Short mmCIF file of C-alpha atoms in Angstrom, two decimals:
data_model
loop_
_atom_site.label_atom_id
_atom_site.label_comp_id
_atom_site.label_asym_id
_atom_site.label_seq_id
_atom_site.Cartn_x
_atom_site.Cartn_y
_atom_site.Cartn_z
CA MET A 244 0.23 -76.84 -48.87
CA GLU A 245 3.70 -75.68 -49.84
CA THR A 246 6.63 -78.00 -49.22
CA LYS A 247 9.25 -76.35 -47.06
CA ILE A 248 12.61 -77.80 -46.10
CA VAL A 249 14.91 -76.38 -43.47
CA THR A 250 18.49 -77.47 -43.07
CA ALA A 251 20.89 -76.49 -40.33
CA LEU A 252 24.32 -77.35 -39.03
CA ALA A 253 25.38 -76.79 -35.42
CA ALA A 254 28.30 -77.75 -33.21
CA GLY A 255 28.92 -77.75 -29.49
CA GLU A 256 27.39 -79.40 -26.44
CA VAL A 257 24.24 -81.47 -26.91
CA ASP A 258 21.81 -78.96 -25.37
CA GLU A 259 23.34 -76.09 -27.30
CA VAL A 260 23.11 -78.01 -30.59
CA ALA A 261 19.58 -79.25 -29.96
CA GLY A 262 18.52 -75.73 -29.05
CA GLU A 263 20.03 -74.17 -32.14
CA LEU A 264 18.66 -76.78 -34.55
CA ALA A 265 15.18 -76.65 -33.04
CA ARG A 266 15.19 -72.86 -33.13
CA ARG A 267 16.06 -72.83 -36.84
CA ALA A 268 13.28 -75.32 -37.58
CA ARG A 269 10.64 -73.47 -35.53
CA GLU A 270 11.52 -70.07 -37.00
CA SER A 271 11.41 -71.31 -40.55
CA PHE A 272 8.17 -73.19 -40.15
CA ALA A 273 6.44 -70.37 -38.22
CA GLY A 274 5.20 -72.73 -35.55
CA GLU A 275 3.93 -75.44 -37.87
CA PRO A 276 5.21 -78.84 -36.71
CA PRO A 277 7.51 -80.62 -39.17
CA SER A 278 6.20 -83.68 -41.00
CA LEU A 279 9.57 -85.42 -40.66
CA VAL A 280 12.94 -84.59 -39.13
CA LEU A 281 16.30 -86.25 -39.74
CA ALA A 282 19.48 -85.63 -37.75
CA PHE A 283 23.01 -86.73 -38.59
CA ALA A 284 25.18 -86.41 -35.50
CA SER A 285 28.90 -86.63 -34.90
CA PRO A 286 30.26 -88.50 -31.88
CA ALA A 287 30.47 -85.09 -30.18
CA GLN A 288 26.66 -85.17 -29.88
CA PRO A 289 25.85 -88.77 -28.88
CA LEU A 290 22.48 -89.76 -30.31
CA GLY A 291 21.28 -91.16 -27.01
CA GLU A 292 21.53 -87.67 -25.50
CA LEU A 293 20.77 -85.60 -28.58
CA LEU A 294 17.47 -87.16 -29.61
CA PRO A 295 15.63 -86.58 -26.32
CA ALA A 296 16.95 -83.00 -26.35
CA ILE A 297 15.60 -82.40 -29.86
CA ARG A 298 12.28 -84.04 -29.00
CA ALA A 299 11.94 -81.89 -25.90
CA ARG A 300 12.09 -78.82 -28.13
CA LEU A 301 10.26 -79.96 -31.29
CA GLY A 302 7.68 -82.24 -29.73
CA ASP A 303 6.47 -85.64 -30.82
CA VAL A 304 7.38 -85.39 -34.51
CA PRO A 305 8.60 -88.32 -36.63
CA LEU A 306 12.36 -88.20 -36.09
CA ILE A 307 15.09 -90.55 -37.32
CA ALA A 308 18.81 -90.13 -36.95
CA ALA A 309 22.21 -91.67 -37.59
CA SER A 310 25.71 -91.25 -36.18
CA SER A 311 27.97 -89.54 -38.65
CA ALA A 312 31.61 -89.20 -39.71
CA GLY A 313 30.97 -85.84 -41.38
CA GLU A 314 27.91 -83.65 -41.80
CA PHE A 315 26.94 -81.09 -44.42
CA THR A 316 24.26 -78.79 -45.70
CA GLU A 317 24.16 -76.58 -48.76
CA GLU A 318 26.11 -74.05 -46.65
CA GLY A 319 29.13 -76.27 -46.12
CA ASP A 320 30.56 -79.36 -44.49
CA ARG A 321 31.87 -79.92 -40.99
CA ARG A 322 33.08 -82.53 -38.59
CA GLY A 323 32.03 -82.68 -34.96
CA SER A 324 28.60 -81.24 -35.62
CA THR A 325 25.00 -82.25 -36.22
CA ALA A 326 23.13 -81.62 -39.44
CA LEU A 327 19.36 -81.31 -39.41
CA PHE A 328 16.84 -81.81 -42.20
CA ALA A 329 13.26 -80.81 -41.41
CA LEU A 330 10.35 -81.16 -43.81
CA THR A 331 6.93 -79.61 -43.66
CA GLY A 332 4.13 -79.72 -46.18
CA ASP A 333 1.46 -82.12 -47.34
CA PHE A 334 3.17 -85.31 -46.22
CA ARG A 335 2.44 -88.05 -43.75
CA ALA A 336 5.40 -89.79 -42.11
CA TYR A 337 5.68 -92.85 -39.94
CA ALA A 338 8.95 -93.96 -38.33
CA GLY A 339 10.15 -96.97 -36.39
CA ILE A 340 13.28 -98.71 -35.13
CA GLY A 341 14.22 -102.39 -35.25
CA LYS A 342 17.05 -103.87 -33.23
CA GLY A 343 19.11 -107.05 -33.40
CA LEU A 344 20.08 -106.77 -37.09
CA ARG A 345 22.88 -109.29 -36.83
CA ALA A 346 20.86 -111.95 -35.08
CA SER A 347 17.75 -111.66 -37.23
CA THR A 348 17.62 -109.13 -40.01
CA ARG A 349 14.08 -110.06 -41.00
CA ALA A 350 12.76 -109.60 -37.47
CA ALA A 351 14.54 -106.26 -37.09
CA VAL A 352 13.12 -104.89 -40.35
CA ALA A 353 9.65 -106.18 -39.50
CA SER A 354 9.92 -104.61 -36.06
CA ALA A 355 10.92 -101.24 -37.52
CA LEU A 356 7.97 -101.30 -39.92
CA ALA A 357 5.59 -102.46 -37.21
CA GLY A 358 6.84 -99.70 -34.94
CA ALA A 359 6.31 -97.16 -37.69
CA GLY A 360 2.74 -98.37 -38.07
CA ALA A 361 2.38 -96.97 -41.58
CA PRO A 362 -0.77 -98.00 -43.45
CA SER A 363 -0.25 -99.83 -46.74
CA GLU A 364 -2.04 -96.99 -48.48
CA LEU A 365 -3.38 -93.56 -47.60
CA PRO A 366 -6.18 -91.94 -49.62
CA GLY A 367 -4.96 -88.78 -51.30
CA TYR A 368 -1.30 -89.74 -50.94
CA PRO A 369 -0.52 -92.15 -53.74
CA TYR A 370 3.28 -92.19 -53.36
CA ARG A 371 5.34 -93.86 -50.66
CA THR A 372 9.06 -93.44 -50.08
CA ALA A 373 11.08 -95.25 -47.45
CA ILE A 374 14.06 -93.55 -45.86
CA VAL A 375 16.25 -96.21 -44.28
CA MET A 376 19.32 -95.85 -42.10
CA LEU A 377 21.16 -98.73 -40.49
CA ASP A 378 24.24 -99.79 -38.57
CA ALA A 379 26.56 -101.04 -41.33
CA THR A 380 28.79 -102.87 -38.89
CA ALA A 381 26.01 -105.44 -38.54
CA GLY A 382 27.07 -106.53 -42.04
CA ARG A 383 23.51 -106.85 -43.36
CA GLY A 384 23.17 -103.80 -45.64
CA GLU A 385 21.81 -105.40 -48.79
CA GLU A 386 19.72 -107.83 -46.79
CA VAL A 387 17.99 -104.95 -44.94
CA THR A 388 17.35 -103.12 -48.18
CA LEU A 389 15.79 -106.06 -50.00
CA LEU A 390 13.73 -107.20 -47.02
CA THR A 391 12.37 -103.67 -46.56
CA ALA A 392 11.53 -103.45 -50.25
CA ALA A 393 9.86 -106.86 -50.16
CA LEU A 394 7.70 -105.92 -47.17
CA LEU A 395 6.72 -102.50 -48.52
CA GLY A 396 5.97 -103.62 -52.07
CA PRO A 397 7.37 -102.99 -55.55
CA MET A 398 6.26 -99.38 -56.00
CA VAL A 399 8.04 -97.91 -52.99
CA ARG A 400 11.21 -95.96 -53.67
CA MET A 401 13.94 -96.14 -51.08
CA ALA A 402 16.83 -93.93 -50.12
CA GLY A 403 19.11 -93.80 -47.14
CA GLY A 404 22.49 -94.56 -45.71
CA ALA A 405 24.52 -96.46 -43.18
CA ALA A 406 25.49 -94.76 -39.94
CA SER A 407 29.12 -93.82 -39.75
CA GLY A 408 31.55 -92.30 -37.26
CA GLU A 409 33.62 -94.37 -34.86
CA LEU A 410 33.38 -98.00 -35.98
CA GLN A 411 32.64 -99.32 -32.52
CA ALA A 412 29.95 -96.71 -31.86
CA THR A 413 27.86 -96.43 -35.03
CA CYS A 414 24.19 -96.19 -34.22
CA VAL A 415 20.82 -95.06 -35.48
CA GLY A 416 17.91 -93.45 -33.69
CA CYS A 417 14.17 -93.02 -33.82
CA GLY A 418 12.15 -90.75 -31.59
CA ALA A 419 14.08 -90.52 -28.34
CA GLU A 420 15.78 -93.90 -28.73
CA ALA A 421 19.21 -94.73 -30.18
CA ALA A 422 20.75 -98.16 -30.71
CA SER A 423 23.58 -99.99 -32.44
CA ASP A 424 22.96 -103.12 -34.50
CA ALA A 425 19.70 -101.54 -35.55
CA VAL A 426 17.74 -100.11 -38.48
CA VAL A 427 15.38 -97.13 -38.63
CA ILE A 428 12.77 -96.73 -41.33
CA ALA A 429 10.62 -93.71 -42.09
CA VAL A 430 7.76 -94.31 -44.51
CA LEU A 431 6.75 -91.05 -46.14
CA PHE A 432 3.45 -90.60 -47.99
CA SER A 433 3.31 -87.79 -50.53
CA LYS A 434 1.09 -86.44 -53.27
CA LYS A 435 3.93 -86.37 -55.81
CA PRO A 436 6.81 -88.82 -56.27
CA LEU A 437 10.17 -88.09 -54.73
CA GLY A 438 13.28 -88.55 -56.88
CA VAL A 439 16.08 -90.99 -56.05
CA GLY A 440 19.43 -90.72 -57.83
CA VAL A 441 22.63 -92.70 -57.27
CA CYS A 442 26.03 -92.65 -58.91
CA HIS A 443 29.57 -93.78 -58.06
CA GLY A 444 33.01 -92.96 -59.36
CA PHE A 445 34.96 -96.19 -58.83
CA ALA A 446 36.48 -98.49 -61.44
CA PRO A 447 37.92 -102.01 -61.18
CA PHE A 448 41.54 -102.88 -61.74
CA GLY A 449 43.65 -106.02 -61.78
CA GLU A 450 42.57 -109.59 -62.27
CA ARG A 451 39.36 -111.29 -61.24
CA MET A 452 39.46 -113.28 -58.03
CA ARG A 453 37.15 -115.67 -56.25
CA VAL A 454 36.05 -115.73 -52.62
CA THR A 455 36.89 -119.25 -51.51
CA ARG A 456 35.88 -119.13 -47.87
CA ALA A 457 33.30 -116.83 -46.29
CA GLU A 458 30.68 -116.76 -43.62
CA GLY A 459 27.97 -114.13 -43.79
CA ASN A 460 29.70 -110.78 -44.27
CA VAL A 461 33.12 -112.12 -43.29
CA VAL A 462 35.42 -113.08 -46.15
CA LYS A 463 38.11 -115.37 -44.80
CA GLU A 464 39.94 -116.49 -47.90
CA ILE A 465 40.37 -115.33 -51.46
CA GLU A 466 41.81 -117.85 -53.92
CA GLY A 467 42.69 -120.00 -50.90
CA LEU A 468 44.74 -117.29 -49.19
CA PRO A 469 43.89 -115.05 -46.19
CA ALA A 470 41.72 -112.21 -47.46
CA TRP A 471 43.68 -109.43 -45.80
CA GLU A 472 46.98 -110.65 -47.28
CA VAL A 473 45.46 -110.80 -50.76
CA TRP A 474 44.01 -107.30 -50.40
CA LYS A 475 47.37 -105.87 -49.38
CA ASP A 476 49.20 -107.70 -52.12
CA ARG A 477 46.91 -106.60 -54.94
CA THR A 478 46.75 -102.95 -53.88
CA ARG A 479 50.36 -102.51 -52.75
CA GLU A 480 51.59 -100.37 -55.66
CA ARG A 481 48.50 -98.22 -56.02
CA ALA A 482 48.32 -97.70 -52.28
CA ALA A 483 51.96 -96.67 -52.14
CA ALA A 484 51.30 -94.01 -54.77
CA ARG A 485 48.64 -92.67 -52.40
CA GLY A 486 50.90 -92.73 -49.40
CA PHE A 487 49.83 -96.03 -47.82
CA ASP A 488 52.48 -98.55 -46.83
CA VAL A 489 50.25 -101.59 -46.62
CA GLU A 490 52.68 -103.45 -44.35
CA SER A 491 52.69 -100.76 -41.68
CA LEU A 492 49.19 -99.33 -41.58
CA THR A 493 47.97 -97.95 -38.28
CA LYS A 494 44.51 -99.01 -37.15
CA GLU A 495 43.19 -95.63 -38.21
CA GLN A 496 44.80 -95.87 -41.63
CA GLU A 497 43.40 -99.35 -42.15
CA GLY A 498 39.87 -97.97 -42.21
CA THR A 499 40.69 -95.38 -44.85
CA PHE A 500 42.75 -97.89 -46.82
CA LEU A 501 39.92 -100.44 -46.92
CA LEU A 502 37.39 -97.83 -48.01
CA SER A 503 39.74 -96.74 -50.78
CA TYR A 504 40.03 -100.24 -52.27
CA GLU A 505 36.70 -101.99 -52.39
CA MET A 506 35.24 -105.15 -53.88
CA SER A 507 33.49 -104.74 -57.22
CA LEU A 508 31.17 -107.23 -58.87
CA ASP A 509 30.21 -107.37 -62.51
CA ALA A 510 26.48 -106.93 -61.97
CA GLY A 511 25.48 -107.13 -65.60
CA THR A 512 24.69 -103.60 -66.71
CA GLU A 513 26.58 -101.91 -63.91
CA LEU A 514 29.31 -102.32 -61.33
CA LYS A 515 28.26 -103.26 -57.81
CA VAL A 516 30.71 -102.10 -55.15
CA ARG A 517 30.92 -103.68 -51.69
CA ALA A 518 32.94 -102.02 -48.92
CA PRO A 519 35.21 -103.86 -46.51
CA LEU A 520 34.87 -102.01 -43.22
CA SER A 521 37.44 -103.73 -41.05
CA ARG A 522 39.76 -106.69 -40.81
CA GLY A 523 39.72 -109.51 -38.31
CA GLU A 524 42.72 -110.69 -36.32
CA ASP A 525 42.53 -113.91 -38.32
CA GLY A 526 43.20 -112.08 -41.61
CA SER A 527 39.56 -111.97 -42.62
CA LEU A 528 37.78 -108.93 -44.03
CA HIS A 529 34.40 -107.79 -42.72
CA PHE A 530 32.06 -106.40 -45.37
CA VAL A 531 28.89 -104.34 -45.23
CA CYS A 532 26.69 -107.21 -46.35
CA GLY A 533 26.85 -110.92 -47.01
CA ILE A 534 29.52 -112.03 -49.49
CA PRO A 535 28.80 -115.62 -50.54
CA GLU A 536 31.58 -118.10 -51.23
CA GLY A 537 32.19 -118.29 -54.95
CA THR A 538 31.70 -114.55 -55.48
CA VAL A 539 33.95 -113.39 -58.30
CA PHE A 540 35.22 -109.85 -58.07
CA ARG A 541 37.90 -107.32 -58.87
CA ILE A 542 39.20 -104.72 -56.48
CA ALA A 543 38.02 -101.22 -57.36
CA ASP A 544 39.70 -97.90 -56.92
CA ALA A 545 38.44 -94.35 -57.10
CA GLU A 546 38.50 -92.62 -60.44
CA PRO A 547 40.20 -89.22 -60.58
CA ILE A 548 38.91 -86.32 -58.50
CA GLU A 549 36.95 -84.71 -61.29
CA ALA A 550 35.10 -87.99 -61.85
CA GLN A 551 34.03 -87.91 -58.20
CA MET A 552 32.69 -84.40 -58.72
CA ARG A 553 30.82 -85.50 -61.83
CA SER A 554 29.31 -88.53 -60.13
CA ALA A 555 27.91 -86.37 -57.30
CA ARG A 556 26.23 -84.06 -59.81
CA GLU A 557 25.03 -87.03 -61.82
CA ALA A 558 23.30 -88.47 -58.75
CA ALA A 559 21.50 -85.15 -58.31
CA ARG A 560 20.62 -85.02 -61.99
CA ARG A 561 19.16 -88.53 -61.85
CA ALA A 562 17.10 -87.65 -58.80
CA ARG A 563 15.74 -84.59 -60.53
CA GLU A 564 14.97 -86.59 -63.66
CA GLN A 565 12.72 -88.78 -61.54
CA ILE A 566 10.60 -85.78 -60.62
CA TYR A 567 10.42 -84.84 -64.29
CA GLY A 568 12.84 -81.95 -63.92
CA LYS A 569 10.47 -79.98 -61.71
CA PRO A 570 11.81 -77.42 -59.20
CA VAL A 571 13.24 -78.96 -56.07
CA ALA A 572 12.22 -77.90 -52.56
CA GLY A 573 15.20 -79.62 -51.00
CA ALA A 574 17.09 -82.86 -50.78
CA LEU A 575 18.66 -85.44 -48.53
CA VAL A 576 22.14 -86.57 -49.52
CA PHE A 577 23.89 -89.75 -48.42
CA ASP A 578 27.51 -89.60 -49.54
CA CYS A 579 30.06 -92.34 -48.99
CA VAL A 580 32.70 -91.39 -46.45
CA VAL A 581 35.50 -92.47 -48.80
CA ARG A 582 34.60 -89.63 -51.15
CA SER A 583 35.41 -86.91 -48.63
CA SER A 584 38.72 -88.61 -47.83
CA LEU A 585 39.52 -88.62 -51.56
CA LEU A 586 38.29 -85.12 -52.27
CA LYS A 587 39.67 -83.56 -49.08
CA GLU A 588 39.37 -79.77 -49.35
CA SER A 589 37.41 -80.16 -52.57
CA PHE A 590 34.58 -82.06 -50.87
CA HIS A 591 32.63 -78.86 -50.38
CA ARG A 592 32.79 -78.34 -54.17
CA ALA A 593 31.10 -81.69 -54.69
CA ILE A 594 28.32 -80.68 -52.29
CA ALA A 595 28.04 -77.30 -53.98
CA GLY A 596 27.76 -79.12 -57.32
CA ILE A 597 24.83 -81.14 -56.00
CA ALA A 598 23.10 -78.00 -54.70
CA GLU A 599 23.66 -76.29 -58.03
CA GLU A 600 22.23 -79.24 -59.95
CA LEU A 601 19.16 -78.99 -57.72
CA GLY A 602 18.68 -75.30 -58.47
CA GLY A 603 20.21 -74.08 -55.23
CA ALA A 604 17.71 -75.94 -53.04
CA PRO A 605 18.56 -76.62 -49.40
CA LEU A 606 20.12 -79.98 -48.71
CA ALA A 607 21.39 -81.88 -45.70
CA GLY A 608 23.31 -85.10 -45.43
CA PHE A 609 26.17 -87.03 -43.98
CA GLU A 610 29.13 -89.18 -44.90
CA THR A 611 28.00 -92.76 -44.80
CA PHE A 612 29.41 -96.28 -44.52
CA GLY A 613 27.01 -97.38 -47.24
CA GLU A 614 24.18 -95.90 -49.27
CA ILE A 615 20.68 -97.05 -50.12
CA ALA A 616 18.88 -96.28 -53.36
CA LEU A 617 16.21 -98.49 -54.87
CA LYS A 618 13.56 -97.65 -57.45
CA ALA A 619 10.78 -99.76 -58.88
CA GLY A 620 12.34 -102.56 -60.91
CA ASP A 621 15.74 -102.39 -59.21
CA MET A 622 17.03 -105.74 -57.98
CA SER A 623 19.63 -104.34 -55.61
CA GLY A 624 19.49 -101.32 -53.35
CA TYR A 625 22.63 -101.24 -51.24
CA HIS A 626 25.63 -99.40 -52.59
CA ASN A 627 29.07 -98.25 -51.62
CA THR A 628 31.28 -95.40 -52.79
CA THR A 629 28.22 -93.60 -54.14
CA THR A 630 26.32 -90.40 -53.71
CA VAL A 631 22.58 -90.91 -53.18
CA VAL A 632 20.25 -87.95 -53.54
CA LEU A 633 16.59 -87.97 -52.48
CA ALA A 634 14.93 -84.94 -54.05
CA PHE A 635 11.66 -83.45 -52.84
CA PRO A 636 9.62 -81.61 -55.51
CA ALA A 637 8.75 -78.03 -54.76
CA THR A 638 5.02 -78.43 -55.30
CA PRO A 639 3.19 -81.01 -53.17
CA MET B 244 13.34 -110.71 -71.16
CA VAL B 245 10.27 -112.92 -71.27
CA ARG B 246 9.56 -114.76 -74.46
CA HIS B 247 6.40 -116.68 -74.78
CA SER B 248 5.05 -119.16 -77.19
CA SER B 249 1.44 -119.12 -78.01
CA SER B 250 0.61 -121.20 -74.97
CA GLN B 251 3.25 -120.71 -72.30
CA ARG B 252 5.74 -118.10 -71.20
CA ARG B 253 9.35 -119.23 -71.13
CA LEU B 254 12.52 -117.73 -69.78
CA ARG B 255 16.16 -118.47 -70.30
CA ARG B 256 18.42 -119.27 -67.38
CA SER B 257 20.23 -116.04 -68.21
CA ASP B 258 17.02 -114.16 -67.44
CA LEU B 259 17.05 -115.57 -63.93
CA VAL B 260 20.75 -114.74 -63.60
CA ALA B 261 19.92 -111.14 -64.56
CA LEU B 262 17.62 -110.95 -61.53
CA LEU B 263 20.35 -112.06 -59.13
CA ALA B 264 23.39 -110.44 -60.74
CA PRO B 265 22.80 -106.89 -59.43
CA THR B 266 23.33 -108.26 -55.93
CA LEU B 267 25.54 -111.33 -56.34
CA GLY B 268 27.42 -110.53 -59.51
CA VAL B 269 27.05 -112.32 -62.83
CA GLU B 270 29.38 -115.23 -62.02
CA LYS B 271 27.84 -116.11 -58.65
CA GLY B 272 24.36 -115.61 -60.05
CA THR B 273 25.15 -118.01 -62.90
CA GLU B 274 26.63 -120.53 -60.47
CA VAL B 275 23.63 -120.65 -58.13
CA ILE B 276 21.03 -120.73 -60.90
CA GLY B 277 22.95 -123.50 -62.64
CA MET B 278 23.27 -125.56 -59.45
CA ALA B 279 19.61 -125.15 -58.55
CA ALA B 280 18.45 -126.04 -62.06
CA SER B 281 20.74 -129.04 -62.13
CA LYS B 282 19.48 -130.31 -58.77
CA LEU B 283 15.94 -130.06 -60.09
CA GLY B 284 16.94 -132.05 -63.15
CA TYR B 285 16.43 -129.23 -65.65
CA LYS B 286 18.79 -129.71 -68.54
CA ASP B 287 17.52 -127.10 -70.98
CA GLU B 288 18.54 -123.48 -71.13
CA ASP B 289 14.87 -122.54 -71.51
CA LEU B 290 12.53 -122.84 -68.54
CA ASP B 291 8.79 -122.59 -68.32
CA ARG B 292 7.04 -120.57 -65.63
CA ALA B 293 6.78 -123.42 -63.15
CA GLN B 294 10.40 -124.40 -63.64
CA ALA B 295 11.64 -120.81 -63.25
CA LEU B 296 9.73 -120.43 -60.00
CA ALA B 297 10.97 -123.80 -58.79
CA VAL B 298 14.57 -122.71 -59.36
CA MET B 299 13.98 -119.56 -57.33
CA ASP B 300 12.20 -121.55 -54.63
CA ALA B 301 15.18 -123.88 -54.38
CA LEU B 302 17.42 -120.89 -53.68
CA ALA B 303 15.07 -118.96 -51.43
CA VAL B 304 15.46 -121.23 -48.43
CA GLY B 305 17.96 -119.46 -46.17
CA GLU B 306 18.29 -116.10 -44.50
CA ASP B 307 21.73 -115.54 -45.99
CA LEU B 308 22.20 -113.10 -48.87
CA VAL B 309 21.52 -115.70 -51.57
CA GLY B 310 18.30 -116.77 -49.86
CA ILE B 311 17.06 -113.22 -49.37
CA VAL B 312 17.95 -112.16 -52.91
CA ALA B 313 16.19 -115.22 -54.31
CA GLN B 314 13.05 -114.49 -52.28
CA PHE B 315 13.04 -110.93 -53.57
CA ALA B 316 13.70 -112.04 -57.13
CA LYS B 317 10.93 -114.62 -56.99
CA ALA B 318 8.41 -111.97 -55.95
CA ARG B 319 9.50 -109.80 -58.86
CA LEU B 320 9.43 -112.77 -61.21
CA ILE B 321 5.81 -113.51 -60.30
CA LEU B 322 4.90 -109.93 -61.22
CA LEU B 323 6.66 -110.29 -64.55
CA LEU B 324 5.30 -113.67 -65.58
#
């Protein structure tokens, strides 16, 4: 059975968007139900309203979704819209949602997998891939990734991203249900492996520092001083060159500022980047995953624009390498929201570069608050400032 | 990564650090492995299989990031040893 992927982008009222996206999927698949559908929706199409509307039109198909700060397909990028990715072919997909990430990450992940009800193996479908999306504001990104990998086993590749959009309203969805502080997992069985590629374009600067007080994902002090004050102090000059006055940032600017200057760890053979998402009134910084006391880091900054372009293409190249360079039917792309704020009008060129690297295949994705990519043998799967590409081979 | 004598596989502490570093960073990984090994009374840089697993077990007790990473690393370590 041929693998077909349909992508679509639509804006407007919920019913109008659901109608348009469903129509595109039905037309392209000639009535065959999709194996898996993903939707990335702006705040203009609240997931709680959008998902039932999509389900009403597409039926009871495996459907997962995330709120989004910016959506794109191979045709372009937009804000205020919903992007759809629909897959048909010889696949079997199972999807579930787990809530209460903050209170018990393990229980939430287990609940999502139990809800999905995927078998541990399926005769004739030797490859499993997990697509994971979560609410990053729960501050448990890496924890979710590793727990999911542990429960699914060492041979399962993972890709995904953290819901984005308005910080107080990030959410994910499965079926007709949407929730904050939650994780959705789709387990996809296939006859051929899917390709996962990840790459970032950030580099550290300045001296190494140590986290001296932290609790979970909240860093309270760095070198004995309030975290927020240290962050401002160490980025002051660079930020000024980019138009940020760190002493008079608006709330809106704070978000962009924090995503522009992230924590980077020397992870041995690579750099691990961790995003601060917000600051507390007490001068703490809230990160996307746990940051233990004693963590040593440097602040990282984006490399020049052309390096961001190259890293997007490199992620696509790595994904394609994993499917042995075979033709690509389509791809999902999870791209850190900071990259579009850096690239601005050139963001569409980065997306076009990914599509070109994949031979012009359809793609859909969104701007994320964190990205997930984990292959067999990887010891970490949660990333920031990266592009993650999940490539589907053209032949099943 | 794994060196073995004729009778028993051995790892270096740095091999265990390499399992944790992708998530915690090299410095924090070195710190927690060193503390766990010290608490268990292991003075040598080289560890046998049982000692390596005991170090990971000592770390894999909580549901914080260190605990979860150690649990994950231990499962991978068992596959490797």
